[in-house]
Structures are given as structure tokens and as C-alpha cells.
CSV table of C-alpha atoms in Angstrom, one decimal:
chain,number,residue,atom,x,y,z
A,166,UNK,CA,125.2,53.2,93.9
A,167,UNK,CA,124.1,52.0,90.5
A,168,UNK,CA,120.6,52.0,89.1
A,169,UNK,CA,120.4,49.0,86.7
A,170,UNK,CA,119.1,49.0,83.2
A,171,UNK,CA,115.4,50.1,83.0
A,172,UNK,CA,115.1,50.4,86.8
A,173,UNK,CA,113.6,53.3,88.8
A,174,UNK,CA,115.1,54.8,91.9
A,175,UNK,CA,112.8,57.3,93.6
A,176,UNK,CA,113.2,58.9,97.0
A,177,UNK,CA,112.0,61.8,99.0
A,178,UNK,CA,114.3,62.9,101.8
A,179,UNK,CA,112.8,65.3,104.4
A,180,UNK,CA,115.1,66.9,107.1
A,181,UNK,CA,117.8,64.4,106.3
A,182,UNK,CA,121.2,65.2,104.9
A,183,UNK,CA,121.8,63.5,101.6
A,184,UNK,CA,125.1,62.4,99.9
A,185,UNK,CA,124.6,60.2,96.9
A,186,UNK,CA,126.7,59.1,94.0
A,187,UNK,CA,124.6,57.4,91.3
A,188,UNK,CA,125.5,55.7,88.1
A,189,UNK,CA,122.6,55.2,85.8
A,190,UNK,CA,122.4,52.3,83.2
A,191,UNK,CA,120.5,52.6,80.0
A,192,UNK,CA,116.8,53.5,80.3
A,193,UNK,CA,116.9,53.9,84.1
A,194,UNK,CA,115.0,56.6,86.0
A,195,UNK,CA,116.1,58.6,89.0
A,196,UNK,CA,113.8,61.0,90.9
A,197,UNK,CA,115.0,62.6,94.1
A,198,UNK,CA,113.5,65.2,96.3
A,199,UNK,CA,115.4,66.8,99.2
A,200,UNK,CA,113.4,69.0,101.6
A,201,UNK,CA,115.1,71.1,104.2
A,202,UNK,CA,118.5,69.6,104.3
A,203,UNK,CA,121.9,70.0,102.7
A,204,UNK,CA,122.6,67.6,99.9
A,205,UNK,CA,125.3,66.6,97.4
A,206,UNK,CA,124.0,64.5,94.6
A,207,UNK,CA,126.2,63.2,91.8
A,208,UNK,CA,124.6,61.5,88.9
A,209,UNK,CA,126.4,60.0,85.9
A,210,UNK,CA,124.2,58.8,83.0
A,211,UNK,CA,126.4,56.0,81.6
A,212,UNK,CA,123.7,54.3,79.6
A,213,UNK,CA,121.5,55.8,76.9
A,214,UNK,CA,118.0,57.1,77.3
A,215,UNK,CA,118.1,57.7,81.1
A,216,UNK,CA,116.1,60.3,82.9
A,217,UNK,CA,117.2,62.1,86.0
A,218,UNK,CA,115.1,64.5,88.1
A,219,UNK,CA,116.5,66.3,91.1
A,220,UNK,CA,114.3,68.6,93.3
A,221,UNK,CA,115.5,70.6,96.3
A,222,UNK,CA,113.4,72.8,98.6
A,223,UNK,CA,115.1,74.6,101.4
A,224,UNK,CA,113.1,76.9,103.8
A,225,UNK,CA,115.7,78.4,106.0
A,226,UNK,CA,115.4,80.4,109.2
A,227,UNK,CA,117.6,81.7,112.0
A,228,UNK,CA,121.3,80.8,111.5
A,229,UNK,CA,120.6,77.9,109.1
A,230,UNK,CA,123.4,77.3,106.6
A,231,UNK,CA,122.5,74.9,103.8
A,232,UNK,CA,124.3,73.9,100.6
A,233,UNK,CA,122.6,72.2,97.7
A,234,UNK,CA,125.0,70.6,95.3
A,235,UNK,CA,124.4,68.7,92.1
A,236,UNK,CA,126.8,67.2,89.6
A,237,UNK,CA,125.0,65.7,86.6
A,238,UNK,CA,126.9,64.2,83.7
A,239,UNK,CA,125.4,63.0,80.5
A,240,UNK,CA,128.1,60.7,79.3
A,241,UNK,CA,126.0,59.2,76.5
A,242,UNK,CA,123.1,60.4,74.4
A,243,UNK,CA,119.4,60.4,74.4
A,244,UNK,CA,119.1,61.2,78.1
A,245,UNK,CA,117.1,63.7,80.0
A,246,UNK,CA,117.7,65.6,83.2
A,247,UNK,CA,115.7,68.2,85.1
A,248,UNK,CA,116.7,70.0,88.2
A,249,UNK,CA,114.6,72.5,90.2
A,250,UNK,CA,116.2,73.9,93.3
A,251,UNK,CA,114.4,76.5,95.4
A,252,UNK,CA,115.5,78.3,98.5
A,253,UNK,CA,113.4,80.5,100.8
A,254,UNK,CA,115.7,82.4,103.1
A,255,UNK,CA,114.6,84.2,106.2
A,256,UNK,CA,116.5,85.9,109.2
A,257,UNK,CA,120.3,85.4,109.0
A,258,UNK,CA,120.2,82.2,107.0
A,259,UNK,CA,122.8,81.3,104.3
A,260,UNK,CA,122.1,79.3,101.3
A,261,UNK,CA,124.3,78.0,98.5
A,262,UNK,CA,123.6,76.2,95.3
A,263,UNK,CA,126.4,74.6,93.3
A,264,UNK,CA,125.2,72.9,90.1
A,265,UNK,CA,127.5,71.3,87.6
A,266,UNK,CA,125.9,70.1,84.4
A,267,UNK,CA,128.1,68.3,81.9
A,268,UNK,CA,127.1,67.0,78.5
A,269,UNK,CA,129.9,64.9,77.0
A,270,UNK,CA,130.8,65.1,73.3
A,271,UNK,CA,129.1,61.7,72.6
A,272,UNK,CA,125.9,62.7,74.5
A,273,UNK,CA,123.9,63.9,71.5
A,274,UNK,CA,120.2,64.5,71.7
A,275,UNK,CA,120.4,65.2,75.4
A,276,UNK,CA,117.7,67.3,77.0
A,277,UNK,CA,118.9,69.0,80.2
A,278,UNK,CA,117.3,71.7,82.4
A,279,UNK,CA,118.6,73.3,85.5
A,280,UNK,CA,116.6,75.9,87.4
A,281,UNK,CA,117.5,77.6,90.7
A,282,UNK,CA,115.0,80.2,92.2
A,283,UNK,CA,115.5,81.8,95.5
A,284,UNK,CA,113.4,84.1,97.6
A,285,UNK,CA,115.0,86.4,100.2
A,286,UNK,CA,112.7,87.3,103.0
A,287,UNK,CA,115.1,89.3,105.1
A,288,UNK,CA,117.9,91.8,104.3
A,289,UNK,CA,120.4,89.8,106.3
A,290,UNK,CA,119.8,86.5,104.5
A,291,UNK,CA,122.3,85.5,101.8
A,292,UNK,CA,122.2,83.3,98.8
A,293,UNK,CA,125.1,82.2,96.6
A,294,UNK,CA,124.5,80.5,93.3
A,295,UNK,CA,127.2,78.8,91.2
A,296,UNK,CA,125.8,77.1,88.2
A,297,UNK,CA,128.3,75.6,85.8
A,298,UNK,CA,127.5,74.3,82.4
A,299,UNK,CA,129.9,72.3,80.3
A,300,UNK,CA,128.3,71.4,77.0
A,301,UNK,CA,130.5,69.5,74.5
A,302,UNK,CA,127.8,68.1,72.2
A,303,UNK,CA,126.0,70.2,69.6
A,304,UNK,CA,122.7,68.5,69.1
A,305,UNK,CA,121.3,69.1,72.5
A,306,UNK,CA,118.6,71.1,74.3
A,307,UNK,CA,120.0,72.6,77.5
A,308,UNK,CA,118.6,75.4,79.6
A,309,UNK,CA,119.5,76.9,82.8
A,310,UNK,CA,118.2,79.7,84.9
A,311,UNK,CA,119.0,81.2,88.2
A,312,UNK,CA,117.4,84.1,90.0
A,313,UNK,CA,117.2,85.5,93.5
A,314,UNK,CA,114.5,88.0,94.4
A,315,UNK,CA,112.1,89.3,97.0
A,316,UNK,CA,108.4,88.9,97.3
A,317,UNK,CA,106.4,90.7,94.6
A,318,UNK,CA,105.3,94.0,96.3
A,319,UNK,CA,102.5,94.5,93.8
A,320,UNK,CA,101.1,91.1,94.6
A,321,UNK,CA,101.3,91.8,98.3
A,322,UNK,CA,99.4,95.1,97.8
A,323,UNK,CA,96.8,93.4,95.6
A,324,UNK,CA,96.1,90.9,98.4
A,325,UNK,CA,96.0,93.6,101.1
A,326,UNK,CA,93.5,95.5,99.0
A,327,UNK,CA,91.3,92.5,99.3
A,328,UNK,CA,91.5,92.6,103.1
A,329,UNK,CA,94.2,90.0,103.5
A,330,UNK,CA,96.6,90.8,106.4
A,331,UNK,CA,100.1,91.6,105.1
A,332,UNK,CA,101.8,88.8,107.0
A,333,UNK,CA,99.2,86.3,105.7
A,334,UNK,CA,99.7,87.6,102.2
A,335,UNK,CA,103.4,87.1,102.5
A,336,UNK,CA,102.8,83.5,103.7
A,337,UNK,CA,100.5,82.8,100.8
A,338,UNK,CA,103.2,84.0,98.3
A,339,UNK,CA,105.9,81.9,100.0
A,340,UNK,CA,103.7,78.9,100.0
A,341,UNK,CA,102.9,79.3,96.4
A,342,UNK,CA,106.7,79.5,95.7
A,343,UNK,CA,107.3,76.3,97.6
A,344,UNK,CA,104.3,74.5,96.2
A,345,UNK,CA,105.9,74.3,92.7
A,346,UNK,CA,108.5,71.8,94.1
A,347,UNK,CA,106.1,69.9,96.4
A,348,UNK,CA,103.7,69.4,93.5
A,349,UNK,CA,106.3,67.3,91.6
A,350,UNK,CA,106.4,64.6,94.3
A,351,UNK,CA,104.8,61.4,93.0
A,352,UNK,CA,103.9,59.8,96.3
A,353,UNK,CA,100.5,61.3,97.1
A,354,UNK,CA,100.7,60.7,100.8
A,355,UNK,CA,104.0,62.5,101.2
A,356,UNK,CA,102.9,65.3,98.9
A,357,UNK,CA,99.7,65.9,100.8
A,358,UNK,CA,101.6,65.9,104.1
A,359,UNK,CA,104.1,68.5,102.9
A,360,UNK,CA,101.3,70.6,101.3
A,361,UNK,CA,99.4,70.5,104.6
A,362,UNK,CA,102.5,71.5,106.5
A,363,UNK,CA,102.9,74.4,104.1
A,364,UNK,CA,99.2,75.5,104.1
A,365,UNK,CA,98.9,74.9,107.8
A,366,UNK,CA,101.0,78.1,108.4
A,367,UNK,CA,98.2,80.1,106.9
A,368,UNK,CA,95.2,78.8,108.9
B,82,UNK,CA,74.0,112.0,107.9
B,83,UNK,CA,77.8,111.7,107.5
B,84,UNK,CA,79.0,111.4,103.9
B,85,UNK,CA,80.4,108.0,102.9
B,86,UNK,CA,83.7,109.5,101.8
B,87,UNK,CA,85.0,112.9,102.4
B,88,UNK,CA,88.3,114.1,100.8
B,89,UNK,CA,89.7,117.5,102.0
B,90,UNK,CA,92.5,119.3,100.3
B,91,UNK,CA,94.4,116.1,99.6
B,92,UNK,CA,98.0,116.4,98.4
B,93,UNK,CA,100.1,113.4,97.5
B,94,UNK,CA,103.3,112.6,95.8
B,95,UNK,CA,105.4,109.8,94.4
B,96,UNK,CA,109.2,109.8,94.5
B,97,UNK,CA,109.1,113.4,95.7
B,98,UNK,CA,106.9,114.6,92.7
B,99,UNK,CA,103.6,116.1,93.7
B,100,UNK,CA,100.7,114.6,91.7
B,101,UNK,CA,97.6,115.5,93.7
B,102,UNK,CA,97.5,119.2,94.5
B,103,UNK,CA,94.5,119.7,96.7
B,104,UNK,CA,91.6,117.4,95.8
B,105,UNK,CA,88.2,118.0,97.5
B,106,UNK,CA,85.4,115.5,97.0
B,107,UNK,CA,82.3,114.4,99.0
B,108,UNK,CA,80.6,111.2,98.1
B,109,UNK,CA,77.3,110.1,99.7
B,110,UNK,CA,75.7,106.6,99.8
B,111,UNK,CA,73.9,105.7,96.6
B,112,UNK,CA,76.0,107.9,94.4
B,113,UNK,CA,78.1,107.2,91.3
B,114,UNK,CA,80.9,109.6,90.7
B,115,UNK,CA,82.9,109.6,87.4
B,116,UNK,CA,86.4,111.0,87.4
B,117,UNK,CA,87.7,111.9,84.0
B,118,UNK,CA,90.8,113.7,82.9
B,119,UNK,CA,93.8,113.6,80.7
B,120,UNK,CA,96.7,111.3,81.2
B,121,UNK,CA,98.9,112.2,84.1
B,122,UNK,CA,96.2,114.2,85.8
B,123,UNK,CA,96.4,112.1,88.9
B,124,UNK,CA,93.4,109.8,88.4
B,125,UNK,CA,95.2,106.6,89.3
B,126,UNK,CA,97.2,108.3,92.0
B,127,UNK,CA,93.9,109.2,93.7
B,128,UNK,CA,92.8,105.5,93.7
B,129,UNK,CA,96.2,104.4,94.9
B,130,UNK,CA,96.2,106.9,97.8
B,131,UNK,CA,92.6,106.0,98.8
B,132,UNK,CA,93.6,102.4,99.1
B,133,UNK,CA,96.9,103.0,100.9
B,134,UNK,CA,99.4,102.0,98.2
B,135,UNK,CA,102.8,102.4,100.0
B,136,UNK,CA,104.4,103.7,96.8
B,137,UNK,CA,102.6,107.1,97.3
B,138,UNK,CA,103.0,109.6,100.1
B,139,UNK,CA,100.2,111.8,101.4
B,140,UNK,CA,101.8,115.1,102.1
B,141,UNK,CA,98.7,116.9,103.5
B,142,UNK,CA,95.0,116.8,103.6
B,143,UNK,CA,92.4,114.5,105.2
B,144,UNK,CA,90.2,111.6,104.0
B,145,UNK,CA,87.3,110.2,106.0
B,146,UNK,CA,85.3,107.0,105.4
B,147,UNK,CA,82.0,107.2,107.3
B,148,UNK,CA,83.6,109.8,109.6
B,149,UNK,CA,86.7,107.6,110.3
B,150,UNK,CA,90.2,108.7,109.4
B,151,UNK,CA,91.0,106.6,106.4
B,152,UNK,CA,94.6,107.7,106.0
B,153,UNK,CA,95.8,106.1,109.2
B,154,UNK,CA,94.4,102.7,108.4
B,155,UNK,CA,96.6,99.9,106.9
B,156,UNK,CA,95.6,98.9,103.3
B,157,UNK,CA,93.9,95.7,104.5
B,158,UNK,CA,91.9,97.5,107.2
B,159,UNK,CA,90.6,100.0,104.5
B,160,UNK,CA,89.6,97.0,102.4
B,161,UNK,CA,87.8,95.3,105.3
B,162,UNK,CA,86.1,98.6,106.1
B,163,UNK,CA,84.6,98.4,102.6
B,164,UNK,CA,87.0,100.2,100.2
B,165,UNK,CA,87.5,98.2,97.0
B,166,UNK,CA,89.7,98.9,94.1
B,167,UNK,CA,89.2,97.3,90.7
B,168,UNK,CA,92.8,97.5,89.5
B,169,UNK,CA,93.7,99.0,86.2
B,170,UNK,CA,96.3,96.2,85.9
B,171,UNK,CA,95.2,93.3,88.0
B,172,UNK,CA,98.2,91.4,89.4
B,173,UNK,CA,99.0,87.8,88.5
B,174,UNK,CA,99.7,85.6,91.5
B,175,UNK,CA,101.1,82.3,90.3
B,176,UNK,CA,100.5,79.4,92.7
B,177,UNK,CA,97.7,81.0,94.7
B,178,UNK,CA,94.4,79.6,93.6
B,179,UNK,CA,91.3,81.9,93.2
B,180,UNK,CA,89.5,79.7,95.8
B,181,UNK,CA,92.3,80.0,98.4
B,182,UNK,CA,92.7,83.7,97.8
B,183,UNK,CA,89.0,84.6,97.8
B,184,UNK,CA,88.2,82.4,100.9
B,185,UNK,CA,91.0,84.1,102.8
B,186,UNK,CA,89.8,87.5,101.8
B,187,UNK,CA,86.1,86.8,102.7
B,188,UNK,CA,86.9,85.3,106.0
B,189,UNK,CA,89.3,88.2,107.0
B,190,UNK,CA,86.5,90.6,106.3
B,191,UNK,CA,84.0,88.5,108.2
B,192,UNK,CA,86.3,88.3,111.2
B,193,UNK,CA,86.7,92.1,111.1
B,194,UNK,CA,82.9,92.4,111.2
B,195,UNK,CA,82.7,89.9,114.1
B,196,UNK,CA,81.2,87.2,112.0
B,197,UNK,CA,82.0,83.5,111.8
B,198,UNK,CA,84.0,82.2,108.8
B,199,UNK,CA,82.0,80.7,105.9
B,200,UNK,CA,82.1,76.9,105.7
B,201,UNK,CA,83.6,75.4,102.6
B,202,UNK,CA,80.1,74.6,101.3
B,203,UNK,CA,78.7,78.1,101.9
B,204,UNK,CA,81.8,79.6,100.4
B,205,UNK,CA,81.6,77.5,97.2
B,206,UNK,CA,77.9,78.2,96.7
B,207,UNK,CA,78.6,82.0,97.0
B,208,UNK,CA,81.4,81.7,94.4
B,209,UNK,CA,79.1,79.9,92.1
B,210,UNK,CA,76.3,82.5,92.5
B,211,UNK,CA,78.7,85.4,91.9
B,212,UNK,CA,80.5,83.9,89.0
B,213,UNK,CA,77.2,83.7,87.1
B,214,UNK,CA,76.8,87.4,87.5
B,215,UNK,CA,80.0,88.0,85.5
B,216,UNK,CA,79.6,84.9,83.2
B,217,UNK,CA,82.9,83.5,84.4
B,218,UNK,CA,83.7,79.9,83.8
B,219,UNK,CA,83.6,77.2,86.5
B,220,UNK,CA,87.2,76.3,86.1
B,221,UNK,CA,88.1,79.7,87.6
B,222,UNK,CA,88.3,78.2,91.1
B,223,UNK,CA,91.4,76.2,90.6
B,224,UNK,CA,93.3,78.7,88.5
B,225,UNK,CA,95.9,80.9,90.0
B,226,UNK,CA,94.8,84.5,90.6
B,227,UNK,CA,94.8,86.2,87.2
B,228,UNK,CA,97.5,84.0,85.8
B,229,UNK,CA,97.0,83.5,82.1
B,230,UNK,CA,93.7,85.4,82.2
B,231,UNK,CA,92.8,87.4,79.1
B,232,UNK,CA,92.4,91.2,79.5
B,233,UNK,CA,88.7,90.8,79.6
B,234,UNK,CA,88.8,87.9,82.1
B,235,UNK,CA,91.0,89.9,84.4
B,236,UNK,CA,88.5,92.8,84.5
B,237,UNK,CA,85.6,90.5,85.0
B,238,UNK,CA,87.5,88.8,87.8
B,239,UNK,CA,87.9,92.2,89.5
B,240,UNK,CA,84.2,92.8,89.4
B,241,UNK,CA,83.6,89.2,90.5
B,242,UNK,CA,85.8,89.9,93.6
B,243,UNK,CA,83.8,93.1,94.2
B,244,UNK,CA,80.6,91.0,94.1
B,245,UNK,CA,82.0,88.6,96.6
B,246,UNK,CA,83.3,91.3,99.0
B,247,UNK,CA,80.3,93.7,98.8
B,248,UNK,CA,82.2,96.9,99.5
B,249,UNK,CA,80.6,100.2,100.4
B,250,UNK,CA,82.9,102.2,98.2
B,251,UNK,CA,84.1,100.8,94.9
B,252,UNK,CA,86.8,102.5,92.9
B,253,UNK,CA,86.9,101.3,89.3
B,254,UNK,CA,90.2,102.4,87.8
B,255,UNK,CA,90.0,102.3,84.0
B,256,UNK,CA,87.9,99.2,84.2
B,257,UNK,CA,86.9,99.8,80.5
B,258,UNK,CA,90.5,99.8,79.2
B,259,UNK,CA,91.2,96.7,77.0
B,260,UNK,CA,87.6,95.5,77.0
B,261,UNK,CA,85.7,94.6,73.9
B,262,UNK,CA,82.1,95.6,73.7
B,263,UNK,CA,80.7,92.3,75.0
B,264,UNK,CA,83.0,92.2,78.0
B,265,UNK,CA,82.3,95.9,78.7
B,266,UNK,CA,78.6,95.2,78.8
B,267,UNK,CA,79.0,92.2,81.1
B,268,UNK,CA,81.3,94.2,83.4
B,269,UNK,CA,79.0,97.2,83.5
B,270,UNK,CA,75.9,95.1,84.1
B,271,UNK,CA,77.7,93.4,86.9
B,272,UNK,CA,78.6,96.8,88.5
B,273,UNK,CA,75.0,98.1,88.0
B,274,UNK,CA,73.5,95.0,89.7
B,275,UNK,CA,75.8,95.5,92.7
B,276,UNK,CA,74.5,99.0,93.2
B,277,UNK,CA,72.4,99.6,96.4
B,278,UNK,CA,71.2,102.7,98.2
B,279,UNK,CA,74.0,102.1,100.7
B,280,UNK,CA,77.1,101.9,98.5
B,281,UNK,CA,78.8,104.2,96.1
B,282,UNK,CA,81.3,104.1,93.3
B,283,UNK,CA,84.0,106.1,91.8
B,284,UNK,CA,84.4,105.4,88.1
B,285,UNK,CA,87.8,106.5,86.7
B,286,UNK,CA,87.8,106.6,83.0
B,287,UNK,CA,89.2,108.3,79.9
B,288,UNK,CA,86.2,107.8,77.8
B,289,UNK,CA,82.5,108.5,77.7
B,290,UNK,CA,81.9,104.9,76.4
B,291,UNK,CA,81.7,103.2,79.9
B,292,UNK,CA,79.4,106.0,81.2
B,293,UNK,CA,76.8,104.9,78.6
B,294,UNK,CA,76.5,101.8,80.7
B,295,UNK,CA,77.3,103.0,84.2
B,296,UNK,CA,75.4,106.3,84.4
B,297,UNK,CA,77.1,108.7,86.9
B,298,UNK,CA,75.3,111.1,89.2
B,299,UNK,CA,78.3,113.4,89.0
B,300,UNK,CA,81.2,113.9,86.6
B,301,UNK,CA,84.4,115.5,87.8
B,302,UNK,CA,87.3,116.6,85.7
B,303,UNK,CA,90.7,116.0,87.3
B,304,UNK,CA,93.5,118.1,85.7
B,305,UNK,CA,97.0,118.7,87.0
B,306,UNK,CA,96.1,117.2,90.4
B,307,UNK,CA,92.9,119.1,91.1
B,308,UNK,CA,89.2,118.8,90.3
B,309,UNK,CA,88.7,121.7,87.9
B,310,UNK,CA,85.1,121.1,86.9
B,311,UNK,CA,82.1,119.2,88.2
B,312,UNK,CA,78.8,118.5,86.4
B,313,UNK,CA,76.2,115.9,85.7
B,314,UNK,CA,76.4,113.1,83.1
B,315,UNK,CA,76.2,115.7,80.3
B,316,UNK,CA,79.6,117.0,81.2
B,317,UNK,CA,81.1,113.7,80.0
B,318,UNK,CA,79.3,114.1,76.7
B,319,UNK,CA,80.6,117.6,76.4
B,320,UNK,CA,84.1,116.4,77.1
B,321,UNK,CA,83.8,113.7,74.5
B,322,UNK,CA,82.8,116.3,71.9
B,323,UNK,CA,85.2,119.1,72.8
B,324,UNK,CA,88.1,117.4,74.6
B,325,UNK,CA,89.8,118.6,77.7
B,326,UNK,CA,91.2,121.6,75.9
B,327,UNK,CA,87.7,122.9,75.4
B,328,UNK,CA,87.2,123.4,79.1
């Protein structure tokens, strides 16, 4: 699909597998959230001054096996892109993030960020992260970060010391981790629904 | 009457290294006990062990809170039973708001005591009242726990939580470290105002300075994992003057 000059394409996909191939014309905006489903999103900024935002939030249980894949290309300059992909992996779940970010030689003054953060809640869950950055222009701002860790034991103990049950403390930390992605959803109704679903676990 | 806290020949280690080597201490309601001592003497280990920090292992000895075996309780049960630690290094918890955190903590404690949870309105008015005690800003409610707080704000926030939870035994672990004189005064006044005939405090500190504000009934010197000397508030002054070497 193609997002025309100056247009905005914004979608939140929940529990729905997503396969998208998008070309962005000058000054267009793309903002996509995928919650709890595999996705493959390819975006090519072919016009100047575009913005692309891709958010993924995957809370996996049991034998879930989810792949989040992004291919973002800045073909021309003055564009921005931001990606935030988070996985929470419990039980025997498997997660995979593949993220290609390409900044072409002509794409000067591009600002591109890619972040992948993962939380392992069980010893048998597994996360694989394959970020790939190809930057051919010199006047750009590009950052990427990937980390996979466990819940902060000192935060857990701090909460327990205030009388909060350990499982509830774990849930509060997991919710806080997921909230960062949900907070970026523009549609208030969807955002509130997802936040309620997340907070509801604690009540 | 049973003592509030009774520690008998407590030994504890971390990573196989013995830190506490036989601590004995009895604390009654209404008392303030200062624990002083050089670095590495085991002061923070004692607070960690009393609160059930899983990093430490109790190798022998007994601890009773109001006659109940404290050491078999989970950390959260100890907290609900009234043991409170003002952390030397309060932990930042990004994404968990003070309101959500505090409300969960209060209602867990109330459930333990067989009380109904506080309504949102009751809870918020309690927050407001206790914040005043520590001169904390209103915006605190929506901020993540300790995230981006200054050193002074973190320590005030600890005492604020103590005011909210009304523990029977408060352990203040180096609460004075990193505080300027104004923050120290606010924190100490907060602690003093929370004092009742039915609660007690353990004040762990390096320096006499805090004890000018929070006057202890007893001062204990902890050295190499044992209490080596006990006295009244004058012992702290003596230590200030002569140092631990002078003992």
C-alpha cells in the first residue's frame, strides 16, 4: 500500500497477525501498533520529511511463538522513524525480533531510532533479537538498543518490604514494562481499554 | 509484657561470608535504639536480615516480633506485621506510580488486619495529610516510585511511606546519608512525630548528627558482627569524639 503525500495512516492491531508493505510519499505519517500477534512490517520512505512509528507489544505464555519483523528504509532525507518493540515472555514461549533499518546514501538528516526490550519471566522462555543497521549517509541521527533481562530483584524486594505480595509485585513491574508501549497509542478509547486489561490483572 | 523485638544470637552470611556473628538485642515498645559502628560491621546486614532480604542467609539464631517467629515469615508478611525499613538506597521503579504503589501496599496491610480496603477518596486524603508532614510536593502522586527523585526527596519519600503504613518497628538505615541540613531536619521531625508509646525504632547511622534530632534511649556499637558496647545517648557523643578505635 501507499500513503500519499501529507496523509496519515494510523492503526492499532490487537490479537491480529499483520503483514504490511508500505510506501510513504513526502510528508506522510505512519503509526502502527501491534499487540499480541506476529507481524512483518516493511516501510519505505520514498518522499522527504516522512515520519514512521512502529510499536510492538507481545505478552507471551505457554507455547506461544511470535516473530516481530520490521524493515524500515529511509530512501530520501529529512525523515524520522521510531520503533519500540517489547516482549514479555513467560512459560515456554519463544519470541523473535528481526529489525532492519536502512538509511540510504541520499537520506541525509534522517533521525531513526530502534529499541527492543524484552523481559524473561521464566527460565525456559527464549528470546532472539536480530537488529541490523545499514547506514550509508553521514549526517544522520540513528540509535538502536536491544536488551533482554529479568525482573529487577531489588524492586521486587522493595515492594515486598512495603507489604505487597511477591506475585502482585511481579505483576506491577510487568504492567509498568508494558505500559510504556500502550501509553503511545493516540486513540484514548483503545488505550484505556488496553490499560484496564493490563491493570485488571492486579485487582 | 513481651518485648516488641527480640534477637537471640543471630548469625547471618552473604555469599558464604559470615557478617553477623551473634547479635543479641531486645527492643521494647516506645524505645529508640541507635546502632552505630564502622563500615562493614554488619549494620545494613542486620536490617536486611530483619526484613527478610533473600540475598542474606541466616545461619543460626532466633528473632521474635511480639513473640512470633519473624524469620519464618515472608518479607511481605513481616512488613504487614509492622516491620518497616527506610532503605539506605531507595529503589526506583519506573512505570509504577506512587499512588498505585502506596494504595496496593496500604490495602494489603489492611486485608492482613481484617480491615476493608480504603476507598479512593479516603486514600487520597490520607496521602495529602501525610505528604504535608514531610513537606512533599502534590505532584508526587503521579510520579513513578523514586524515579528521578533527588537524594533528599528519596529519603523523605521513605519516611512518608512510614507515615502511611504506621509500622510498629521502623528500621532507619543510614537515613541521614546524603541529606542536607534542611532535609535532615524535616526527615527527623517526621520520624519524631510518628513516635508513639506503642512503636519503636532502630536508627542505623555512622554519625552523631542524626541523633541530635532523633534522641535515642539506647546506643549500641556494632563491630565485626557483634554488639560490643551499649550505652545511652552519651555513648554516641563519646564515639564522635574518640572514634571507634577509642573503645
